[in-house]
CSV table of C-alpha atoms in Angstrom, one decimal:
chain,number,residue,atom,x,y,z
W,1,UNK,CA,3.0,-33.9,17.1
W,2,UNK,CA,5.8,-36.0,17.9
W,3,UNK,CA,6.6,-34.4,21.1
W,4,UNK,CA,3.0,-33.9,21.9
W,5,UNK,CA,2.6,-37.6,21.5
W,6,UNK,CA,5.7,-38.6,23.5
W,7,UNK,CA,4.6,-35.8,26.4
W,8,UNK,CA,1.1,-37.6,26.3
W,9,UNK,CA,3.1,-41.3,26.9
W,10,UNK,CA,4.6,-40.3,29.7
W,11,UNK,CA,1.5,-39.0,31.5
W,12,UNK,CA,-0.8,-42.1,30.8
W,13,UNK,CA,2.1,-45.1,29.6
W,14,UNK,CA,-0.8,-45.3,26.8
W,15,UNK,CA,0.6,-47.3,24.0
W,16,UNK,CA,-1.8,-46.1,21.4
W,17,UNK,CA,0.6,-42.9,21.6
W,18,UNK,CA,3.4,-44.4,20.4
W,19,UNK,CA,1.6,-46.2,17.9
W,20,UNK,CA,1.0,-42.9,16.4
W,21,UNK,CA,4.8,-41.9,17.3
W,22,UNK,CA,5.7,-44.6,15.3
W,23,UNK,CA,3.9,-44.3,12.4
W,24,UNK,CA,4.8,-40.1,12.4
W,25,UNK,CA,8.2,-41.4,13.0
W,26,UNK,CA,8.5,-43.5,9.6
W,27,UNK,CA,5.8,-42.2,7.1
W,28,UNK,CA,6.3,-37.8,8.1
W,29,UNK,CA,9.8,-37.2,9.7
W,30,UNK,CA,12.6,-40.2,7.9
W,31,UNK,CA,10.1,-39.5,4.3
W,32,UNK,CA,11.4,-35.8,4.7
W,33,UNK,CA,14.9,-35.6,4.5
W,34,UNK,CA,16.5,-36.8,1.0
W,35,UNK,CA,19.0,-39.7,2.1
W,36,UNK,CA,22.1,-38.4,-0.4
W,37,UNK,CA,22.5,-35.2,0.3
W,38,UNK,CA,20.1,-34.3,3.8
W,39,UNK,CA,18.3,-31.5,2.1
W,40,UNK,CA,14.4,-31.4,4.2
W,41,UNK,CA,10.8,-30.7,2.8
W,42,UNK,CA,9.2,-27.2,4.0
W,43,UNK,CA,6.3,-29.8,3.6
W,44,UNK,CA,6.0,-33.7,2.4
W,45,UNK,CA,3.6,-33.4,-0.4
W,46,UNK,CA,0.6,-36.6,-0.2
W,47,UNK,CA,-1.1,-35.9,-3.1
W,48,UNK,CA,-1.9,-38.2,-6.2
W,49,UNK,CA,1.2,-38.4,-8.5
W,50,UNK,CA,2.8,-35.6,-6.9
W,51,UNK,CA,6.3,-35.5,-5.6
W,52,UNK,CA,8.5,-34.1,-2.6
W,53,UNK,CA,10.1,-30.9,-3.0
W,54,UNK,CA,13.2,-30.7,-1.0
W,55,UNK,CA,14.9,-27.2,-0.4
W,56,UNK,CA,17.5,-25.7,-2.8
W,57,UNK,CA,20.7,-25.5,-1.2
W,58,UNK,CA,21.1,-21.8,-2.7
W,59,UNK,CA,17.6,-20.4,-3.5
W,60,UNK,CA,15.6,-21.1,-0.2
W,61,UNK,CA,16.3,-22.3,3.6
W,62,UNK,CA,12.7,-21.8,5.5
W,63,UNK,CA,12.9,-21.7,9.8
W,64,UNK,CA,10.8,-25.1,8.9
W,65,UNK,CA,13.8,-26.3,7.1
W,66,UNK,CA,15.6,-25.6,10.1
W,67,UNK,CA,14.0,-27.0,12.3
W,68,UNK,CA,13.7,-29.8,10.2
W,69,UNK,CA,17.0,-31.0,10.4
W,70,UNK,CA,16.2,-31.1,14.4
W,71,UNK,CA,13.5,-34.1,14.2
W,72,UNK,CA,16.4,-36.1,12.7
W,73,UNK,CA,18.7,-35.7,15.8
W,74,UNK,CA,15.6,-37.3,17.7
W,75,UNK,CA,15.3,-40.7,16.1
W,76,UNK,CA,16.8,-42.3,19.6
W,77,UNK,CA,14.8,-40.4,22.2
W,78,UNK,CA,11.7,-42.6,22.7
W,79,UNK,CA,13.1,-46.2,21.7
W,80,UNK,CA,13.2,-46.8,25.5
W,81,UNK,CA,11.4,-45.7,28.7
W,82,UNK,CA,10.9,-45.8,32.6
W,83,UNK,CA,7.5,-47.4,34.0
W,84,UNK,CA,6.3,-44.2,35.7
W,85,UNK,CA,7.3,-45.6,39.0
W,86,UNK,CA,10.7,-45.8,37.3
W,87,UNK,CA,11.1,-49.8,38.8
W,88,UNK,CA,10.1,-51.1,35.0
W,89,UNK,CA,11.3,-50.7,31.9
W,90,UNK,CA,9.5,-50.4,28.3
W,91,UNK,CA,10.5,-50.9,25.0
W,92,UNK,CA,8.3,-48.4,22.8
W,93,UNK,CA,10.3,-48.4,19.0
W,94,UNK,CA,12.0,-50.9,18.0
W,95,UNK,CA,15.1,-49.0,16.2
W,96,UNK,CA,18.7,-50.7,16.6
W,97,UNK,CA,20.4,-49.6,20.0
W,98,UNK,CA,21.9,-49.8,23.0
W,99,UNK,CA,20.6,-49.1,26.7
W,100,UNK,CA,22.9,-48.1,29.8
W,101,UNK,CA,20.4,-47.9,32.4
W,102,UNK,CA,23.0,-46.4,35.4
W,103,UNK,CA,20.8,-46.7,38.4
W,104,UNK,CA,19.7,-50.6,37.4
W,105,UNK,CA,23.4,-51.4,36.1
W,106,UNK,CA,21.8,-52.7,33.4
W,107,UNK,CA,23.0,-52.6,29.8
W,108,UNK,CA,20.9,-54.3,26.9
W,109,UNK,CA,21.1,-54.4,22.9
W,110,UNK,CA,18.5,-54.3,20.5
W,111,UNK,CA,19.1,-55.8,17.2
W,112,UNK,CA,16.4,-55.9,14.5
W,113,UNK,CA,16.2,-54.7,10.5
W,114,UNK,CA,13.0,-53.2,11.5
W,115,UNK,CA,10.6,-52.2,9.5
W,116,UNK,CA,12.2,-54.5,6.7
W,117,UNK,CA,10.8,-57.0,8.9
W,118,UNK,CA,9.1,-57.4,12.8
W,119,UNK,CA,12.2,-60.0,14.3
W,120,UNK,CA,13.7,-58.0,17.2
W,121,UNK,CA,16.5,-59.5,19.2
W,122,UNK,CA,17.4,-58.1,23.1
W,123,UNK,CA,20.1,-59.1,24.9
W,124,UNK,CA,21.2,-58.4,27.9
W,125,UNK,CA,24.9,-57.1,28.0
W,126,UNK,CA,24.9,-56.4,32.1
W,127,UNK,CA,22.7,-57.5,34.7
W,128,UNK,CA,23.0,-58.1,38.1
W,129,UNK,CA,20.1,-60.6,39.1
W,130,UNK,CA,17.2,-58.9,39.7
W,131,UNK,CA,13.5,-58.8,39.3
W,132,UNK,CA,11.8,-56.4,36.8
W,133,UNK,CA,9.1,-55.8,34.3
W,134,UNK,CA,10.0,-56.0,30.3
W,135,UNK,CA,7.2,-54.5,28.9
W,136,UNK,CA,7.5,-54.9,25.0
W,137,UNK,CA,4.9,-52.8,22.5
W,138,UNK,CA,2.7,-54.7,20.7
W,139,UNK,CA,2.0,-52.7,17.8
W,140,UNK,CA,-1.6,-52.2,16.8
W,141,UNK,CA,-0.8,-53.5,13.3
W,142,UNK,CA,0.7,-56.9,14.1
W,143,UNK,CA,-2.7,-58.2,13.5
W,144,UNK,CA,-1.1,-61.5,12.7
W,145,UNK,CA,0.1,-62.6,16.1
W,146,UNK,CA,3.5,-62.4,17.4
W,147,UNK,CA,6.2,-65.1,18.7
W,148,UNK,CA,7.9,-64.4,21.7
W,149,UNK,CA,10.8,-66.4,23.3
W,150,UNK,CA,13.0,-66.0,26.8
W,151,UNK,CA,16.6,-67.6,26.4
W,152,UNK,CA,14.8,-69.8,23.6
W,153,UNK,CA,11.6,-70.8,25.2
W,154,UNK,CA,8.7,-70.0,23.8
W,155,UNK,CA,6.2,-67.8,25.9
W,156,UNK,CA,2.6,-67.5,25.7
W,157,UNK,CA,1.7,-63.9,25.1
W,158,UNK,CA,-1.5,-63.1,26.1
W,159,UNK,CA,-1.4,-59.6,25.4
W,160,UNK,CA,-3.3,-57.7,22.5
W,161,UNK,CA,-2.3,-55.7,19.1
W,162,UNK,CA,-2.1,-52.2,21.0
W,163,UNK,CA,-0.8,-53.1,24.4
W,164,UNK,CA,2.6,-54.1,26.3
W,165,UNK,CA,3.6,-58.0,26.1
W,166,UNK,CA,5.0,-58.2,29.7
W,167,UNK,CA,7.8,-60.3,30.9
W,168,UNK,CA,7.8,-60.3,34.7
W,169,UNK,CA,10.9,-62.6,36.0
W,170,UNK,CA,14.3,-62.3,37.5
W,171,UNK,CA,16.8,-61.5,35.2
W,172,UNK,CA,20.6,-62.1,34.9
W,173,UNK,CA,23.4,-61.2,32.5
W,174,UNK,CA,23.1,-62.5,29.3
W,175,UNK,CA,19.3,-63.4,29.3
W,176,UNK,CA,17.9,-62.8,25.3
W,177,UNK,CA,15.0,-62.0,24.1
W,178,UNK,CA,13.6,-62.7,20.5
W,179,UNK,CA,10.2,-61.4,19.9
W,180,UNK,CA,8.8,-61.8,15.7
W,181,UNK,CA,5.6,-59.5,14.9
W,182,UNK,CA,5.2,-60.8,11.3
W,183,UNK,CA,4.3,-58.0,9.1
W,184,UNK,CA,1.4,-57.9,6.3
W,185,UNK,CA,-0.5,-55.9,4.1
W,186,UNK,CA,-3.3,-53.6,5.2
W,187,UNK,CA,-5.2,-50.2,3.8
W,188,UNK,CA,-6.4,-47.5,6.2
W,189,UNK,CA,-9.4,-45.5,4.2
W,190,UNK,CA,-9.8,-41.6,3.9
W,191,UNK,CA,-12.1,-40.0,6.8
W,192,UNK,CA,-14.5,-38.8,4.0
W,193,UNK,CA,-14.2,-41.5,1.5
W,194,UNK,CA,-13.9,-45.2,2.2
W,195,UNK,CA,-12.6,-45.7,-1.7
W,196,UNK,CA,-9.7,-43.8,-1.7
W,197,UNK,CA,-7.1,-46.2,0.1
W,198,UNK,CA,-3.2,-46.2,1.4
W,199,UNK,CA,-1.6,-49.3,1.6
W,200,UNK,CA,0.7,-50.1,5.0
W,201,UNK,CA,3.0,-53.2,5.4
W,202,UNK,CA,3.9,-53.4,9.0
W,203,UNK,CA,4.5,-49.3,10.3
W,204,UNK,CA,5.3,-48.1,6.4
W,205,UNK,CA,3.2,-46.2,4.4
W,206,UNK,CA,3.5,-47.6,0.6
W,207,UNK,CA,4.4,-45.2,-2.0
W,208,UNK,CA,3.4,-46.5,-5.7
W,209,UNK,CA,6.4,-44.7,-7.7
W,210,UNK,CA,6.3,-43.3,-11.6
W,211,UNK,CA,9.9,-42.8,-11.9
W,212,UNK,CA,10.6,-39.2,-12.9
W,213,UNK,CA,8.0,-38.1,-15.6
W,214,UNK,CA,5.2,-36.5,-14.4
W,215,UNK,CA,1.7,-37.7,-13.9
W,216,UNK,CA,-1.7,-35.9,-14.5
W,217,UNK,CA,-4.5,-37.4,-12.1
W,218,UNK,CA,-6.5,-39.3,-14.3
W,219,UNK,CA,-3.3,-41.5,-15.3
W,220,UNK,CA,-2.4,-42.3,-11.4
W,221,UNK,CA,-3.2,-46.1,-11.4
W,222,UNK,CA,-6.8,-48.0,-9.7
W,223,UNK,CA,-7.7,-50.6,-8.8
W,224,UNK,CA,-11.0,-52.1,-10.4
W,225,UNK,CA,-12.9,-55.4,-8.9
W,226,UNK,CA,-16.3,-56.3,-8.0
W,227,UNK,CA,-15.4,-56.7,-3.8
W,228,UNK,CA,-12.9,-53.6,-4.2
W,229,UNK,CA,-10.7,-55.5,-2.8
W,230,UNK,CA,-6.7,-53.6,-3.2
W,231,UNK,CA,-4.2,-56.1,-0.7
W,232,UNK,CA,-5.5,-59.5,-3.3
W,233,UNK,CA,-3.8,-57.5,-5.7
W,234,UNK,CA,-0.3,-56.6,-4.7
W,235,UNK,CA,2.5,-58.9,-4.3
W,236,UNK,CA,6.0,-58.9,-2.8
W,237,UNK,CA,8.7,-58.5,-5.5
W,238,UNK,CA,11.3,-61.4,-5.1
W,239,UNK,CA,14.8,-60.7,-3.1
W,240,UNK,CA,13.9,-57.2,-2.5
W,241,UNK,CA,12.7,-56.4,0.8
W,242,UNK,CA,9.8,-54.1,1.0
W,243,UNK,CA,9.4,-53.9,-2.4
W,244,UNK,CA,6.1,-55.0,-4.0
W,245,UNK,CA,4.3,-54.6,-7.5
W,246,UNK,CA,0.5,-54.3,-8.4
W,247,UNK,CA,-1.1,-56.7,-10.5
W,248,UNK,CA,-4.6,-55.5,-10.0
W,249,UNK,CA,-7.1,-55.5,-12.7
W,250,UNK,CA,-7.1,-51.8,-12.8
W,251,UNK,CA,-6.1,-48.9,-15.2
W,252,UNK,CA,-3.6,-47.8,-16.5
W,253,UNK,CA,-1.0,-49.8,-15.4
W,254,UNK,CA,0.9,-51.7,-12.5
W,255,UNK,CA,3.9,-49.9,-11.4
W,256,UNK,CA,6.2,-50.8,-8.0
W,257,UNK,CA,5.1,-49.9,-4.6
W,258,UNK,CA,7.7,-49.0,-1.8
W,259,UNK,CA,8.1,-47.3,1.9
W,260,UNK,CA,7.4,-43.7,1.7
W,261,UNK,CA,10.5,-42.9,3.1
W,262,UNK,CA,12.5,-44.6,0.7
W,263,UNK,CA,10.8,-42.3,-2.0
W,264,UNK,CA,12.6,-38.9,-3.7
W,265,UNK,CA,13.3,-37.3,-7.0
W,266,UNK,CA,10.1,-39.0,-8.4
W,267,UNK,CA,6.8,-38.8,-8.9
W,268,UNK,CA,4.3,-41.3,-6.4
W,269,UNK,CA,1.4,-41.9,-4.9
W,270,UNK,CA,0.2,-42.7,-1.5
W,271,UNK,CA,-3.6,-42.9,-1.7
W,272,UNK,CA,-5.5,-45.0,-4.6
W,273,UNK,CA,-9.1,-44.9,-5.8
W,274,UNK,CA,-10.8,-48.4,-6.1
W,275,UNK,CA,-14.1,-48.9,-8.0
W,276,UNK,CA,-16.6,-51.6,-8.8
W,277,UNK,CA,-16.5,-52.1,-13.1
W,278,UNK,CA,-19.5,-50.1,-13.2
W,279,UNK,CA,-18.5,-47.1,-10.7
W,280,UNK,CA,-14.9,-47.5,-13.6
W,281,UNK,CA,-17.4,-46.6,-16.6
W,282,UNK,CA,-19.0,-43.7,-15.2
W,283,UNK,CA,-15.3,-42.0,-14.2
W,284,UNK,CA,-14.2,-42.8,-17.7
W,285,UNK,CA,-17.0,-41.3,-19.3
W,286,UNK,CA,-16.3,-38.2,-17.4
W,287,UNK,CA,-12.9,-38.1,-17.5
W,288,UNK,CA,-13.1,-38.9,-21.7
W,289,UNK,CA,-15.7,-36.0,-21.4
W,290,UNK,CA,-13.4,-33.8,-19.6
W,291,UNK,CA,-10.1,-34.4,-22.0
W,292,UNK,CA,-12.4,-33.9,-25.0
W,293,UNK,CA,-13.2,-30.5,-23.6
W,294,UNK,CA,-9.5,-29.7,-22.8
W,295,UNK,CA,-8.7,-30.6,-26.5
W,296,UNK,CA,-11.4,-28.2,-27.8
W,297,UNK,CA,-9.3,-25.1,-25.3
W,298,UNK,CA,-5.8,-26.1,-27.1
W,299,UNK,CA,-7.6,-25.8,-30.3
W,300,UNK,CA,-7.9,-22.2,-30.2
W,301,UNK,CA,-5.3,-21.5,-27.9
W,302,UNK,CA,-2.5,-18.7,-28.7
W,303,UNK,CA,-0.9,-19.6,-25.7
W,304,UNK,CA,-1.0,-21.0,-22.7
W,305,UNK,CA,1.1,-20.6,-18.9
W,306,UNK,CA,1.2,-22.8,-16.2
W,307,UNK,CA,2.0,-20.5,-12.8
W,308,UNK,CA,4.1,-22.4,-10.0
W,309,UNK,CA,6.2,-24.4,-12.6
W,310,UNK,CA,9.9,-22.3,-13.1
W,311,UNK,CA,10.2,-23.1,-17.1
W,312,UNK,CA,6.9,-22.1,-18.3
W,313,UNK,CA,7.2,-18.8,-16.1
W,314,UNK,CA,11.0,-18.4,-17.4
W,315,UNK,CA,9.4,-19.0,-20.7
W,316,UNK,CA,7.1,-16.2,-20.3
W,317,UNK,CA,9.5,-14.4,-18.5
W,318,UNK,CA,7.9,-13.5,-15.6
W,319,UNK,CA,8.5,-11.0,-13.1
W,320,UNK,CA,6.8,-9.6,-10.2
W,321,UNK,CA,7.3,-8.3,-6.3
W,322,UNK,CA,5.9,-9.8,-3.2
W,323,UNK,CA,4.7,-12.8,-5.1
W,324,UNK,CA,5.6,-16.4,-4.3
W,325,UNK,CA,4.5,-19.6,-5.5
W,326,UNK,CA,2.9,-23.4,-3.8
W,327,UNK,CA,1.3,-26.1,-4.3
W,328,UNK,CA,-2.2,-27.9,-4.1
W,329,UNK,CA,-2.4,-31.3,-4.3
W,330,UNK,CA,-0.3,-32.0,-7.9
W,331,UNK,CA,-1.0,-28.6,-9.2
W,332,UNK,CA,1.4,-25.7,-9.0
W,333,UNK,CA,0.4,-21.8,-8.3
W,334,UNK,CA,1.4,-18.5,-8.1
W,335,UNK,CA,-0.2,-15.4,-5.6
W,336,UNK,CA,0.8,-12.2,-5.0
W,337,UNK,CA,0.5,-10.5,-1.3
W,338,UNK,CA,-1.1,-7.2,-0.3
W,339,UNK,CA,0.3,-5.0,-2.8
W,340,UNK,CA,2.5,-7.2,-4.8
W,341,UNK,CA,2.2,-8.3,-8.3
W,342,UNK,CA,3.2,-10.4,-10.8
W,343,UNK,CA,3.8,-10.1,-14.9
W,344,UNK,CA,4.6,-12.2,-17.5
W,345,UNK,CA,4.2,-12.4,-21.8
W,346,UNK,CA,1.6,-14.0,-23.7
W,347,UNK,CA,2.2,-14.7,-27.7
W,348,UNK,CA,-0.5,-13.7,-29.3
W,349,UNK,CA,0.0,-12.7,-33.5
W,350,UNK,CA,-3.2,-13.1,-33.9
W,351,UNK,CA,-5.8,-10.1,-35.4
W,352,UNK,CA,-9.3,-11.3,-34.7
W,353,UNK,CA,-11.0,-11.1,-31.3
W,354,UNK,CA,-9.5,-13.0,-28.5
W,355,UNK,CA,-10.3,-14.5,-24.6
W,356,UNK,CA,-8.4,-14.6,-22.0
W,357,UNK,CA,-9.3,-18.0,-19.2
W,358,UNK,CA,-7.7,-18.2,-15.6
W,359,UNK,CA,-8.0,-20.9,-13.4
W,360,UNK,CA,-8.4,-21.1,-9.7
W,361,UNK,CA,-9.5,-23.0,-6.9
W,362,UNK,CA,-13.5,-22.5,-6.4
W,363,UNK,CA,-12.7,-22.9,-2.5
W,364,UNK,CA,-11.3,-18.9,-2.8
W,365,UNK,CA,-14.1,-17.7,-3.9
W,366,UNK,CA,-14.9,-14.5,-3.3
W,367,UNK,CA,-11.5,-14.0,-1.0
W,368,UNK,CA,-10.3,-11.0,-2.6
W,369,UNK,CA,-10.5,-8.5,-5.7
W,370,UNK,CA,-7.6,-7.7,-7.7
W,371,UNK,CA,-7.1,-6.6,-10.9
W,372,UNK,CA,-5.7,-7.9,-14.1
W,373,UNK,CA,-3.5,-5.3,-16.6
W,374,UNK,CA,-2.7,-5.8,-20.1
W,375,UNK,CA,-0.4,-4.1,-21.7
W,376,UNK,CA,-0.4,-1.6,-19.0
W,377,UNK,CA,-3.4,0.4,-20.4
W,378,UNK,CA,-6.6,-1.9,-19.7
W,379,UNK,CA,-7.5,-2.7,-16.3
W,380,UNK,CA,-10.4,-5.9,-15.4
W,381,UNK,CA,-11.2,-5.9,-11.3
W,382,UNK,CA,-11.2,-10.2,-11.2
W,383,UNK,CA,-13.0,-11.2,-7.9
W,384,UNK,CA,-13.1,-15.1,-8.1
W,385,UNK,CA,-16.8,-17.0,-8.0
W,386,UNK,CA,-17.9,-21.0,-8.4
W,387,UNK,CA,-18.1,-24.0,-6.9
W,388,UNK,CA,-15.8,-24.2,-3.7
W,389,UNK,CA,-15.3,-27.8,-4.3
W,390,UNK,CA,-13.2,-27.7,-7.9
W,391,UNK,CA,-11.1,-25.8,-10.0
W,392,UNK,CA,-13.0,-22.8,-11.7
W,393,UNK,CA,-11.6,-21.3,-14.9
W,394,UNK,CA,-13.1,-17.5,-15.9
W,395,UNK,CA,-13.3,-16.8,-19.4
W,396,UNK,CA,-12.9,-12.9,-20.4
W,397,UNK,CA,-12.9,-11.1,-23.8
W,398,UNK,CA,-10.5,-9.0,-24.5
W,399,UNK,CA,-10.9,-5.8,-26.6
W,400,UNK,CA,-9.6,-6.2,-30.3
W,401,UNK,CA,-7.1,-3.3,-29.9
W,402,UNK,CA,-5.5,-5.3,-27.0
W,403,UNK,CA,-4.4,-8.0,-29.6
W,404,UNK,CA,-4.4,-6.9,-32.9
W,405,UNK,CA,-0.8,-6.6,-34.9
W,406,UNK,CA,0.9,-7.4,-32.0
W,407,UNK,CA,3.5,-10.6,-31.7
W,408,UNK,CA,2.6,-10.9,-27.4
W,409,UNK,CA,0.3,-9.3,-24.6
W,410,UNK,CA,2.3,-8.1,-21.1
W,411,UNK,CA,-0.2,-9.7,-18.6
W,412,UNK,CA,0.0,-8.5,-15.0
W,413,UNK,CA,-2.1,-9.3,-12.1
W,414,UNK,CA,-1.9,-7.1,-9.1
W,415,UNK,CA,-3.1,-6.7,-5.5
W,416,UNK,CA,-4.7,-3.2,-4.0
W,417,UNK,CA,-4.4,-2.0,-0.5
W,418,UNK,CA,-5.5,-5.2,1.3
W,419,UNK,CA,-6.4,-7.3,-1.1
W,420,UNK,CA,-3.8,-9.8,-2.6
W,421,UNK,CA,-3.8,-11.9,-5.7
W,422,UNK,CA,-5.7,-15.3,-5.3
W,423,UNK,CA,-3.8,-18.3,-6.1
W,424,UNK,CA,-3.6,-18.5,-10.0
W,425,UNK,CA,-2.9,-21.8,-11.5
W,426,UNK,CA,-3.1,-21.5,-15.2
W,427,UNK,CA,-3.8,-18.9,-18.0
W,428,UNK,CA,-4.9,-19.3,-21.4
W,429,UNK,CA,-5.0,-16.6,-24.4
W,430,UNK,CA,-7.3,-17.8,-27.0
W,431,UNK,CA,-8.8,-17.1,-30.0
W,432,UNK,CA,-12.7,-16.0,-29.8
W,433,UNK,CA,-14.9,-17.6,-31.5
């Protein structure tokens, strides 16, 4: 999208593409490589107290990973740019450099600790007098305003959040520039859903960050005020640039909030729900509701795996061929392809009647049939049925002789011909009742 983006600039020298450059630039590519030791994401993860996974150095090295490292060769190649009558210039990113523009013999420096803040300074090194366009980008989140100077005189700019700020004079060797677009807080809503917010200061996506324990969706913080209101309730923490903490009247707690890119080896979030009081009471009921049921399932469970996660599979010491593993929002699963399978032990010591529940996404209903093996001998076609919009979890009983007077269950899922193993995200083996 990046080079789509930068293609589509240099066709039209429309600023709303490099708005979107930008914002790629900071919040997909710099959030996908870990700062210490360069290792990329095959994908940056966005969900609700989810984190990135960055590639093993021995295990796994995609042709995405690859690639990857490419887009961080690349952060220089759209700072600057010709008019497209070449006579002009334009300032598109505003990213620490130095220009050599040959056939102008002009050279210029940028200075700026952007996006830690929106002062930029340009000076110009070389310049034989001459007469030419500046055309600065006035990014379409300085919503604020924006002070520009010449040589230390103020200018009056009037341009629009979006568009170029041009400076049309004759310039000369060792003219400056000093532009300020004073960042603020902002949310940009969901397509869909107007209540499930991100939070921006200036071009950076906010991360809220849980430090390495893992959360479960319902403990990923809200916000909770009669106007729904989420900026009123973050502030900037003191002496640490781009660093800011909720103090929202929300649940269940208020935790730090930093640039996405600055984000790794911990558990965040980039999107938050807000709700009226009321709205709050209803998704507590429900989500009460909903741990009340999940207590009720460990209960009578004999065991339980959760697929996608390596030390509950090494636990259950799971095997299989042509099987591999992802992710969906904050939950893990496994698959298998066309003929692959996949195997692992359930502990079981248990001689009355038993279940057996998996879990998948509603949304693959119906995708495929594949069966399910128990100790080799017993064989259950599973094709997958509910509501495409959540997580269905099918219950089966299990014959008595499957169980009985045995310490564990060999559990293997497998595909047929062209039929593959829907994504499986948990299994229970519980006791009947």
């Amino acid at each position: 999208m990046l080079k789509l983006s930068q293609h589509l600039y240099q066709w039209t020298d429309d600023p709303q593409c490099l708005d979107y450059y930008e914002w790629a630039l900071y919040n997909h590519i710099l959030a996908s490589q870990h700062p210490e030791d360069a290792r990329t994401c095959y994908f940056v993860s966005l969900g609700m107290g989810t984190r990135k996974n960055f590639y093993s150095k021995d295990n796994n090295f995609t042709c995405c990973m690859g690639s990857g490292f490419e887009n961080h060769s690349k952060y220089g190649g759209a700072i600057y740019s010709y008019t497209t009558d070449k006579n002009d210039l334009n300032i598109n990113l505003y990213i620490p450099s130095t220009l050599s523009w040959k056939e102008r013999n002009i050279r210029l420096r940028m200075e700026t600790t952007y996006p830690q803040d929106g002062k930029v300074a340009i000076r110009l090194g070389e310049c034989p007098a001459q007469q030419m366009e500046i055309n600065l980008r006035y990014p379409a989140w300085a919503t604020q305003g924006v002070t520009l100077k010449v040589n230390g005189s103020k200018q009056t700019v009037s341009a629009k959040p979006g568009e170029f700020i041009t400076i049309s004079r004759k310039w000369k060797k060792g003219d400056r520039i000093e532009v300020d677009f004073p960042m603020s807080l902002y949310t940009e809503s969901m397509p869909d859903n107007a209540d499930r917010r991100a939070v921006f200061y200036g071009p950076s996506l906010l991360a809220g960050t849980f430090g390495p324990q893992e959360r479960k969706i319902g403990d990923v913080p809200v916000f909770i005020n009669e106007g729904k209101e989420m900026v009123k309730y973050i502030e900037p923490v003191k002496n640490q640039p781009l660093t800011f903490r909720t103090v929202a009247p929300g649940a269940p707690d208020n935790v730090t909030m930093i640039p996405f890119f600055d984000t790794y080896d911990q558990y965040y979030t980039v999107y938050w729900d807000v709700f009226s009081p009321e709205e709050w009471k209803t998704v507590e009921a429900k989500r009460a509701a909903e741990l009340e049921r999940i207590a009720r399932l460990d209960a009578k469970t004999l065991d339980h795996i959760t697929l996608g996660e390596m030390q509950p599979e090494r636990d259950h010491n799971l095997e299989g061929e042509n099987t591999r593993v992802g992710e969906f929002g904050i939950h893990k699963y496994r698959f298998a392809y066309e003929n692959g399978w996949f195997a692992f032990d359930m502990k079981c010591n248990y001689n009355e009647p038993t279940q057996f529940l998996m879990t998948y996404w509603g949304g693959d209903s119906g995708k495929y049939t594949f069966e399910l093996v128990i100790n080799d001998t017993w064989v259950q076609p599973i094709t997958v049925k509910g509501n495409p919009e959540e997580f269905v979890e099918m219950i089966i009983d299990l014959p008595k002789e499957l169980t009985a007077g045995k310490d564990k269950i060999k559990v293997l899922f497998r595909g047929e011909g062209k039929n593959r193993v829907n994504n499986l995200y948990n299994c229970r083996l519980m006791k009947k009742e």
